[in-house]
């Protein structure tokens, strides 16, 4: 979309007129809800000040969780689930975002990229399990 801008501010319009290049790496964290490290989630919640009843309640949702799988027409034995957050649970997107925010806060200082907009540097955008890293050159994405 050369010359077009999603936002409508003088700075955005100026950037669009200058035809600045923007490079993006799209990351789809496939099965991200299934592999989330729960101990890391508990630590992330603590870092955000959730150490009381809410943390205890969330941990309770996942304590001694078990599942079984259907393979063909047969069901497997029940086994303990040690990773991930519940599919379809209304809290799962929030829990996943808390966890991913902590991971990104540790990783972003190592990332040299970013796109300048209105005197700030935007390095990443996120929605659910989709993440986009932004840079002004191909080299910055490496």
mmCIF file of C-alpha atoms in Angstrom:
data_model
loop_
_atom_site.group_PDB
_atom_site.id
_atom_site.type_symbol
_atom_site.label_atom_id
_atom_site.label_comp_id
_atom_site.label_asym_id
_atom_site.label_seq_id
_atom_site.Cartn_x
_atom_site.Cartn_y
_atom_site.Cartn_z
ATOM 1 C CA UNK A 1 0.000 0.000 0.000
ATOM 2 C CA UNK A 2 2.442 2.661 -1.096
ATOM 3 C CA UNK A 3 1.312 6.155 -0.148
ATOM 4 C CA UNK A 4 -1.572 4.970 2.024
ATOM 5 C CA UNK A 5 -1.698 5.034 5.794
ATOM 6 C CA UNK A 6 -3.924 3.217 8.261
ATOM 7 C CA UNK A 7 -3.797 6.000 10.846
ATOM 8 C CA UNK A 8 -4.670 9.602 10.031
ATOM 9 C CA UNK A 9 -2.176 11.866 11.758
ATOM 10 C CA UNK A 10 0.206 14.366 10.154
ATOM 11 C CA UNK A 11 3.193 12.168 11.066
ATOM 12 C CA UNK A 12 1.614 9.068 9.500
ATOM 13 C CA UNK A 13 0.714 10.961 6.336
ATOM 14 C CA UNK A 14 4.261 12.338 6.126
ATOM 15 C CA UNK A 15 5.762 8.849 6.537
ATOM 16 C CA UNK A 16 3.423 7.528 3.834
ATOM 17 C CA UNK A 17 4.409 10.329 1.425
ATOM 18 C CA UNK A 18 8.093 9.558 2.044
ATOM 19 C CA UNK A 19 7.327 5.911 1.213
ATOM 20 C CA UNK A 20 9.373 4.591 4.086
ATOM 21 C CA UNK A 21 9.981 0.879 3.858
ATOM 22 C CA UNK A 22 8.659 -1.376 6.579
ATOM 23 C CA UNK A 23 9.748 -4.975 7.022
ATOM 24 C CA UNK A 24 7.666 -7.433 9.000
ATOM 25 C CA UNK A 25 8.209 -10.970 10.247
ATOM 26 C CA UNK A 26 4.905 -12.708 10.940
ATOM 27 C CA UNK A 27 5.012 -15.337 13.671
ATOM 28 C CA UNK A 28 2.067 -17.653 14.202
ATOM 29 C CA UNK A 29 2.707 -19.427 17.474
ATOM 30 C CA UNK A 30 0.975 -22.621 16.397
ATOM 31 C CA UNK A 31 -0.426 -24.590 19.338
ATOM 32 C CA UNK A 32 0.832 -21.857 21.678
ATOM 33 C CA UNK A 33 -1.980 -22.382 24.179
ATOM 34 C CA UNK A 34 -1.092 -26.087 24.349
ATOM 35 C CA UNK A 35 2.595 -25.658 25.172
ATOM 36 C CA UNK A 36 2.553 -22.702 27.557
ATOM 37 C CA UNK A 37 4.891 -23.327 30.501
ATOM 38 C CA UNK A 38 2.698 -23.038 33.587
ATOM 39 C CA UNK A 39 5.493 -22.332 36.080
ATOM 40 C CA UNK A 40 6.470 -19.371 33.893
ATOM 41 C CA UNK A 41 2.838 -18.250 33.876
ATOM 42 C CA UNK A 42 2.663 -18.340 37.685
ATOM 43 C CA UNK A 43 5.869 -16.243 37.826
ATOM 44 C CA UNK A 44 4.478 -13.767 35.281
ATOM 45 C CA UNK A 45 1.298 -13.354 37.326
ATOM 46 C CA UNK A 46 3.407 -12.709 40.423
ATOM 47 C CA UNK A 47 5.412 -10.066 38.549
ATOM 48 C CA UNK A 48 2.133 -8.279 37.813
ATOM 49 C CA UNK A 49 1.235 -8.340 41.488
ATOM 50 C CA UNK A 50 -1.177 -11.280 41.413
ATOM 51 C CA UNK A 51 0.034 -13.312 44.392
ATOM 52 C CA UNK A 52 -3.124 -13.773 46.414
ATOM 53 C CA UNK A 53 -6.521 -15.263 45.767
ATOM 54 C CA UNK A 54 -6.452 -14.797 41.990
ATOM 55 C CA UNK A 55 -3.177 -16.698 41.589
ATOM 56 C CA UNK A 56 -4.439 -19.433 43.877
ATOM 57 C CA UNK A 57 -7.695 -19.681 41.887
ATOM 58 C CA UNK A 58 -5.907 -19.849 38.522
ATOM 59 C CA UNK A 59 -3.514 -22.508 39.809
ATOM 60 C CA UNK A 60 -6.543 -24.411 41.112
ATOM 61 C CA UNK A 61 -8.014 -24.533 37.616
ATOM 62 C CA UNK A 62 -4.979 -26.466 36.419
ATOM 63 C CA UNK A 63 -4.131 -28.558 39.491
ATOM 64 C CA UNK A 64 -4.342 -32.290 38.801
ATOM 65 C CA UNK A 65 -5.746 -31.684 35.286
ATOM 66 C CA UNK A 66 -6.017 -34.826 33.191
ATOM 67 C CA UNK A 67 -7.174 -35.731 29.723
ATOM 68 C CA UNK A 68 -7.631 -38.677 27.416
ATOM 69 C CA UNK A 69 -7.292 -38.912 23.651
ATOM 70 C CA UNK A 70 -9.340 -40.691 21.049
ATOM 71 C CA UNK A 71 -7.119 -42.622 18.653
ATOM 72 C CA UNK A 72 -9.209 -44.128 15.904
ATOM 73 C CA UNK A 73 -12.158 -45.594 17.791
ATOM 74 C CA UNK A 74 -10.206 -46.238 20.998
ATOM 75 C CA UNK A 75 -9.652 -43.951 24.002
ATOM 76 C CA UNK A 76 -6.226 -43.746 25.625
ATOM 77 C CA UNK A 77 -5.673 -44.039 29.352
ATOM 78 C CA UNK A 78 -6.053 -40.821 31.306
ATOM 79 C CA UNK A 79 -2.830 -38.827 31.739
ATOM 80 C CA UNK A 80 -1.791 -35.648 33.541
ATOM 81 C CA UNK A 81 -1.606 -32.406 31.554
ATOM 82 C CA UNK A 82 1.398 -30.386 32.713
ATOM 83 C CA UNK A 83 1.528 -27.604 30.120
ATOM 84 C CA UNK A 84 -0.819 -25.215 28.391
ATOM 85 C CA UNK A 85 -3.990 -23.327 29.161
ATOM 86 C CA UNK A 86 -7.508 -24.513 28.521
ATOM 87 C CA UNK A 87 -8.861 -24.326 24.985
ATOM 88 C CA UNK A 88 -12.144 -22.431 25.017
ATOM 89 C CA UNK A 89 -11.645 -21.118 28.553
ATOM 90 C CA UNK A 90 -12.505 -17.389 28.725
ATOM 91 C CA UNK A 91 -9.382 -16.755 30.853
ATOM 92 C CA UNK A 92 -6.961 -18.418 28.435
ATOM 93 C CA UNK A 93 -6.360 -15.413 26.109
ATOM 94 C CA UNK A 94 -5.672 -13.201 29.134
ATOM 95 C CA UNK A 95 -3.348 -15.771 30.728
ATOM 96 C CA UNK A 96 -1.527 -16.301 27.432
ATOM 97 C CA UNK A 97 -1.054 -12.542 26.962
ATOM 98 C CA UNK A 98 0.329 -12.156 30.499
ATOM 99 C CA UNK A 99 2.822 -14.947 29.810
ATOM 100 C CA UNK A 100 3.816 -13.703 26.350
ATOM 101 C CA UNK A 101 4.228 -10.141 27.624
ATOM 102 C CA UNK A 102 6.785 -11.395 30.145
ATOM 103 C CA UNK A 103 8.646 -13.347 27.451
ATOM 104 C CA UNK A 104 8.705 -10.336 25.129
ATOM 105 C CA UNK A 105 9.946 -7.992 27.861
ATOM 106 C CA UNK A 106 12.952 -10.270 28.256
ATOM 107 C CA UNK A 107 13.521 -10.802 24.509
ATOM 108 C CA UNK A 108 12.911 -7.344 23.003
ATOM 109 C CA UNK A 109 16.072 -5.718 24.381
ATOM 110 C CA UNK A 110 17.965 -8.187 22.150
ATOM 111 C CA UNK A 111 15.953 -7.182 19.043
ATOM 112 C CA UNK A 112 17.521 -4.366 17.033
ATOM 113 C CA UNK A 113 14.487 -3.677 14.875
ATOM 114 C CA UNK A 114 11.507 -1.429 15.139
ATOM 115 C CA UNK A 115 9.591 1.090 13.078
ATOM 116 C CA UNK A 116 9.591 4.758 13.975
ATOM 117 C CA UNK A 117 6.172 6.366 14.327
ATOM 118 C CA UNK A 118 5.351 9.606 16.122
ATOM 119 C CA UNK A 119 8.701 9.728 17.917
ATOM 120 C CA UNK A 120 8.373 6.187 19.272
ATOM 121 C CA UNK A 121 9.765 2.866 18.157
ATOM 122 C CA UNK A 122 7.251 0.058 17.559
ATOM 123 C CA UNK A 123 9.015 -3.302 17.642
ATOM 124 C CA UNK A 124 6.159 -5.768 17.902
ATOM 125 C CA UNK A 125 2.394 -6.070 17.536
ATOM 126 C CA UNK A 126 0.401 -8.965 18.938
ATOM 127 C CA UNK A 127 -3.085 -10.411 18.660
ATOM 128 C CA UNK A 128 -3.913 -13.757 20.275
ATOM 129 C CA UNK A 129 -1.146 -16.150 19.174
ATOM 130 C CA UNK A 130 -0.070 -14.013 16.187
ATOM 131 C CA UNK A 131 2.976 -11.797 16.597
ATOM 132 C CA UNK A 132 4.533 -9.381 14.098
ATOM 133 C CA UNK A 133 8.091 -8.083 14.490
ATOM 134 C CA UNK A 134 8.656 -4.756 12.693
ATOM 135 C CA UNK A 135 11.853 -3.233 11.324
ATOM 136 C CA UNK A 136 12.981 -0.585 8.884
ATOM 137 C CA UNK A 137 15.470 -2.893 7.169
ATOM 138 C CA UNK A 138 15.757 -6.541 6.290
ATOM 139 C CA UNK A 139 19.003 -6.744 8.280
ATOM 140 C CA UNK A 140 17.255 -5.628 11.495
ATOM 141 C CA UNK A 141 14.924 -8.632 11.321
ATOM 142 C CA UNK A 142 17.808 -11.112 11.323
#
